C-alpha cells in the first residue's frame, strides 16, 4: 500500500502531472490513463493527496498547463473514467460498510458534511481545496460546464444512496452557482451556506 512521504513533494508531483497531460495530449486516452494510474497507485486512503496535487497544479501552473489538466479531467469524465476515491455510503459507519466511488468535487462535498457531528473537512478547508480544484476546471469553459452538469446529475439522483439529502441540496446549490458563472469561491460558499442553513433549521445530522 502506498504511503505518504513525511515531506510530500507536492510541487514535483504537480509538475509531473502537468508534463504528462501536455505531452500525451489533454484530450487523449493516454493522458487519462496516466491520471488513472496516479490515482490507483495512491489508493483510497491517499486519494486526498491526489486532490492536493490538483490544487497545487492550480496554484503553480501556467494557464495553458492548468487547462491541459482540466481538459484531461473532463475527458476522463466523458469516458466514465474520472479519477475517484471511495467513501462509506452515508449512514454506514461499521467496518465493511458499503463504499461508493466519488469524483474530486463530490468527494470533498461529502467530506465537508459533519456526519455524526464531525466533518473530515472544516468549511474553510473545503473552500480552499474544492475552490482550487474548481478554479483549475474554470481554465476550460467546456470542462466547467460538463463537470457542473455532472454534479447536478449526482445531486438529482435519489437512488444512488451515496449522499444524504443535506449534501445533495448543497451540491445542487454549488452546481447551479458554478454553472451560472466561473466563480469557484462563490459556488463553494453556496455549498457551505446550504449546509449551514439546514443545520440551523434542525435538518442536519444528529
PDB file of N, CA, C and O in Angstrom, residues 117-151:
ATOM      1  N   UNK A 117     -21.776  14.463  13.603  1.00  0.00           N
ATOM      2  CA  UNK A 117     -21.323  15.648  14.315  1.00  0.00           C
ATOM      3  C   UNK A 117     -19.918  16.110  13.998  1.00  0.00           C
ATOM      4  O   UNK A 117     -19.485  17.149  14.477  1.00  0.00           O
ATOM      5  N   UNK A 118     -19.162  15.364  13.193  1.00  0.00           N
ATOM      6  CA  UNK A 118     -17.777  15.728  12.912  1.00  0.00           C
ATOM      7  C   UNK A 118     -17.485  15.557  11.427  1.00  0.00           C
ATOM      8  O   UNK A 118     -17.645  14.467  10.883  1.00  0.00           O
ATOM      9  N   UNK A 119     -17.036  16.634  10.777  1.00  0.00           N
ATOM     10  CA  UNK A 119     -16.685  16.571   9.360  1.00  0.00           C
ATOM     11  C   UNK A 119     -15.189  16.335   9.201  1.00  0.00           C
ATOM     12  O   UNK A 119     -14.388  16.733  10.047  1.00  0.00           O
ATOM     13  N   UNK A 120     -14.809  15.676   8.113  1.00  0.00           N
ATOM     14  CA  UNK A 120     -13.389  15.485   7.819  1.00  0.00           C
ATOM     15  C   UNK A 120     -12.732  16.800   7.409  1.00  0.00           C
ATOM     16  O   UNK A 120     -11.527  16.989   7.610  1.00  0.00           O
ATOM     17  N   UNK A 121     -13.520  17.693   6.810  1.00  0.00           N
ATOM     18  CA  UNK A 121     -13.015  19.000   6.382  1.00  0.00           C
ATOM     19  C   UNK A 121     -13.831  20.103   7.035  1.00  0.00           C
ATOM     20  O   UNK A 121     -15.064  20.040   7.052  1.00  0.00           O
ATOM     21  N   UNK A 122     -13.157  21.108   7.556  1.00  0.00           N
ATOM     22  CA  UNK A 122     -13.865  22.284   8.057  1.00  0.00           C
ATOM     23  C   UNK A 122     -14.372  23.082   6.860  1.00  0.00           C
ATOM     24  O   UNK A 122     -13.902  22.885   5.726  1.00  0.00           O
ATOM     25  N   UNK A 123     -15.326  24.001   7.063  1.00  0.00           N
ATOM     26  CA  UNK A 123     -15.777  24.834   5.942  1.00  0.00           C
ATOM     27  C   UNK A 123     -14.630  25.566   5.255  1.00  0.00           C
ATOM     28  O   UNK A 123     -14.608  25.681   4.025  1.00  0.00           O
ATOM     29  N   UNK A 124     -13.671  26.036   6.041  1.00  0.00           N
ATOM     30  CA  UNK A 124     -12.532  26.754   5.458  1.00  0.00           C
ATOM     31  C   UNK A 124     -11.662  25.823   4.621  1.00  0.00           C
ATOM     32  O   UNK A 124     -11.208  26.189   3.525  1.00  0.00           O
ATOM     33  N   UNK A 125     -11.412  24.616   5.132  1.00  0.00           N
ATOM     34  CA  UNK A 125     -10.614  23.651   4.380  1.00  0.00           C
ATOM     35  C   UNK A 125     -11.326  23.244   3.093  1.00  0.00           C
ATOM     36  O   UNK A 125     -10.698  23.105   2.039  1.00  0.00           O
ATOM     37  N   UNK A 126     -12.640  23.058   3.186  1.00  0.00           N
ATOM     38  CA  UNK A 126     -13.407  22.707   1.995  1.00  0.00           C
ATOM     39  C   UNK A 126     -13.302  23.803   0.947  1.00  0.00           C
ATOM     40  O   UNK A 126     -13.051  23.534  -0.236  1.00  0.00           O
ATOM     41  N   UNK A 127     -13.498  25.042   1.364  1.00  0.00           N
ATOM     42  CA  UNK A 127     -13.469  26.143   0.407  1.00  0.00           C
ATOM     43  C   UNK A 127     -12.093  26.296  -0.233  1.00  0.00           C
ATOM     44  O   UNK A 127     -11.986  26.616  -1.418  1.00  0.00           O
ATOM     45  N   UNK A 128     -11.042  26.038   0.531  1.00  0.00           N
ATOM     46  CA  UNK A 128      -9.695  26.146  -0.017  1.00  0.00           C
ATOM     47  C   UNK A 128      -9.422  25.051  -1.044  1.00  0.00           C
ATOM     48  O   UNK A 128      -8.967  25.328  -2.165  1.00  0.00           O
ATOM     49  N   UNK A 129      -9.699  23.801  -0.684  1.00  0.00           N
ATOM     50  CA  UNK A 129      -9.350  22.682  -1.556  1.00  0.00           C
ATOM     51  C   UNK A 129     -10.328  22.538  -2.718  1.00  0.00           C
ATOM     52  O   UNK A 129      -9.913  22.415  -3.881  1.00  0.00           O
ATOM     53  N   UNK A 130     -11.629  22.558  -2.430  1.00  0.00           N
ATOM     54  CA  UNK A 130     -12.608  22.443  -3.511  1.00  0.00           C
ATOM     55  C   UNK A 130     -12.510  23.648  -4.443  1.00  0.00           C
ATOM     56  O   UNK A 130     -12.615  23.510  -5.669  1.00  0.00           O
ATOM     57  N   UNK A 131     -12.287  24.829  -3.859  1.00  0.00           N
ATOM     58  CA  UNK A 131     -12.152  26.023  -4.683  1.00  0.00           C
ATOM     59  C   UNK A 131     -10.982  25.918  -5.643  1.00  0.00           C
ATOM     60  O   UNK A 131     -11.067  26.332  -6.803  1.00  0.00           O
ATOM     61  N   UNK A 132      -9.870  25.339  -5.181  1.00  0.00           N
ATOM     62  CA  UNK A 132      -8.693  25.191  -6.041  1.00  0.00           C
ATOM     63  C   UNK A 132      -8.967  24.229  -7.197  1.00  0.00           C
ATOM     64  O   UNK A 132      -8.588  24.489  -8.349  1.00  0.00           O
ATOM     65  N   UNK A 133      -9.627  23.105  -6.903  1.00  0.00           N
ATOM     66  CA  UNK A 133      -9.940  22.135  -7.965  1.00  0.00           C
ATOM     67  C   UNK A 133     -10.916  22.748  -8.969  1.00  0.00           C
ATOM     68  O   UNK A 133     -10.777  22.572 -10.188  1.00  0.00           O
ATOM     69  N   UNK A 134     -11.885  23.504  -8.472  1.00  0.00           N
ATOM     70  CA  UNK A 134     -12.863  24.128  -9.364  1.00  0.00           C
ATOM     71  C   UNK A 134     -12.227  25.243 -10.192  1.00  0.00           C
ATOM     72  O   UNK A 134     -12.547  25.412 -11.371  1.00  0.00           O
ATOM     73  N   UNK A 135     -11.325  26.009  -9.590  1.00  0.00           N
ATOM     74  CA  UNK A 135     -10.615  27.040 -10.351  1.00  0.00           C
ATOM     75  C   UNK A 135      -9.786  26.407 -11.469  1.00  0.00           C
ATOM     76  O   UNK A 135      -9.648  26.978 -12.556  1.00  0.00           O
ATOM     77  N   UNK A 136      -9.240  25.238 -11.191  1.00  0.00           N
ATOM     78  CA  UNK A 136      -8.500  24.513 -12.220  1.00  0.00           C
ATOM     79  C   UNK A 136      -9.414  24.190 -13.401  1.00  0.00           C
ATOM     80  O   UNK A 136      -9.065  24.418 -14.565  1.00  0.00           O
ATOM     81  N   UNK A 137     -10.606  23.699 -13.112  1.00  0.00           N
ATOM     82  CA  UNK A 137     -11.560  23.371 -14.173  1.00  0.00           C
ATOM     83  C   UNK A 137     -12.083  24.620 -14.871  1.00  0.00           C
ATOM     84  O   UNK A 137     -12.481  24.568 -16.038  1.00  0.00           O
ATOM     85  N   UNK A 138     -12.067  25.751 -14.173  1.00  0.00           N
ATOM     86  CA  UNK A 138     -12.502  27.011 -14.780  1.00  0.00           C
ATOM     87  C   UNK A 138     -11.605  27.433 -15.943  1.00  0.00           C
ATOM     88  O   UNK A 138     -11.984  28.300 -16.738  1.00  0.00           O
ATOM     89  N   UNK A 139     -10.413  26.836 -16.030  1.00  0.00           N
ATOM     90  CA  UNK A 139      -9.490  27.198 -17.111  1.00  0.00           C
ATOM     91  C   UNK A 139     -10.016  26.773 -18.478  1.00  0.00           C
ATOM     92  O   UNK A 139      -9.513  27.236 -19.506  1.00  0.00           O
ATOM     93  N   UNK A 140     -10.988  25.888 -18.492  1.00  0.00           N
ATOM     94  CA  UNK A 140     -11.586  25.447 -19.752  1.00  0.00           C
ATOM     95  C   UNK A 140     -13.104  25.517 -19.592  1.00  0.00           C
ATOM     96  O   UNK A 140     -13.674  24.823 -18.749  1.00  0.00           O
ATOM     97  N   UNK A 141     -13.751  26.362 -20.390  1.00  0.00           N
ATOM     98  CA  UNK A 141     -15.188  26.596 -20.231  1.00  0.00           C
ATOM     99  C   UNK A 141     -15.994  25.311 -20.389  1.00  0.00           C
ATOM    100  O   UNK A 141     -16.969  25.079 -19.660  1.00  0.00           O
ATOM    101  N   UNK A 142     -15.603  24.462 -21.333  1.00  0.00           N
ATOM    102  CA  UNK A 142     -16.331  23.207 -21.535  1.00  0.00           C
ATOM    103  C   UNK A 142     -16.157  22.282 -20.337  1.00  0.00           C
ATOM    104  O   UNK A 142     -17.103  21.602 -19.918  1.00  0.00           O
ATOM    105  N   UNK A 143     -14.945  22.263 -19.772  1.00  0.00           N
ATOM    106  CA  UNK A 143     -14.693  21.426 -18.600  1.00  0.00           C
ATOM    107  C   UNK A 143     -15.586  21.853 -17.440  1.00  0.00           C
ATOM    108  O   UNK A 143     -16.192  21.019 -16.759  1.00  0.00           O
ATOM    109  N   UNK A 144     -15.670  23.166 -17.211  1.00  0.00           N
ATOM    110  CA  UNK A 144     -16.530  23.660 -16.129  1.00  0.00           C
ATOM    111  C   UNK A 144     -17.987  23.288 -16.377  1.00  0.00           C
ATOM    112  O   UNK A 144     -18.685  22.798 -15.478  1.00  0.00           O
ATOM    113  N   UNK A 145     -18.462  23.500 -17.593  1.00  0.00           N
ATOM    114  CA  UNK A 145     -19.871  23.227 -17.902  1.00  0.00           C
ATOM    115  C   UNK A 145     -20.200  21.748 -17.733  1.00  0.00           C
ATOM    116  O   UNK A 145     -21.207  21.390 -17.106  1.00  0.00           O
ATOM    117  N   UNK A 146     -19.349  20.885 -18.273  1.00  0.00           N
ATOM    118  CA  UNK A 146     -19.622  19.451 -18.200  1.00  0.00           C
ATOM    119  C   UNK A 146     -19.537  18.933 -16.770  1.00  0.00           C
ATOM    120  O   UNK A 146     -20.336  18.088 -16.358  1.00  0.00           O
ATOM    121  N   UNK A 147     -18.574  19.449 -16.006  1.00  0.00           N
ATOM    122  CA  UNK A 147     -18.464  18.971 -14.626  1.00  0.00           C
ATOM    123  C   UNK A 147     -19.623  19.503 -13.783  1.00  0.00           C
ATOM    124  O   UNK A 147     -20.160  18.793 -12.928  1.00  0.00           O
ATOM    125  N   UNK A 148     -20.035  20.736 -14.025  1.00  0.00           N
ATOM    126  CA  UNK A 148     -21.187  21.275 -13.297  1.00  0.00           C
ATOM    127  C   UNK A 148     -22.442  20.461 -13.612  1.00  0.00           C
ATOM    128  O   UNK A 148     -23.256  20.172 -12.716  1.00  0.00           O
ATOM    129  N   UNK A 149     -22.612  20.076 -14.868  1.00  0.00           N
ATOM    130  CA  UNK A 149     -23.753  19.230 -15.244  1.00  0.00           C
ATOM    131  C   UNK A 149     -23.672  17.875 -14.535  1.00  0.00           C
ATOM    132  O   UNK A 149     -24.691  17.324 -14.095  1.00  0.00           O
ATOM    133  N   UNK A 150     -22.469  17.335 -14.446  1.00  0.00           N
ATOM    134  CA  UNK A 150     -22.266  16.058 -13.748  1.00  0.00           C
ATOM    135  C   UNK A 150     -22.659  16.177 -12.277  1.00  0.00           C
ATOM    136  O   UNK A 150     -23.354  15.305 -11.735  1.00  0.00           O
ATOM    137  N   UNK A 151     -22.247  17.267 -11.631  1.00  0.00           N
ATOM    138  CA  UNK A 151     -22.581  17.463 -10.219  1.00  0.00           C
ATOM    139  C   UNK A 151     -24.086  17.600 -10.021  1.00  0.00           C
ATOM    140  O   UNK A 151     -24.649  17.066  -9.058  1.00  0.00           O
TER     141      UNK A 151
END
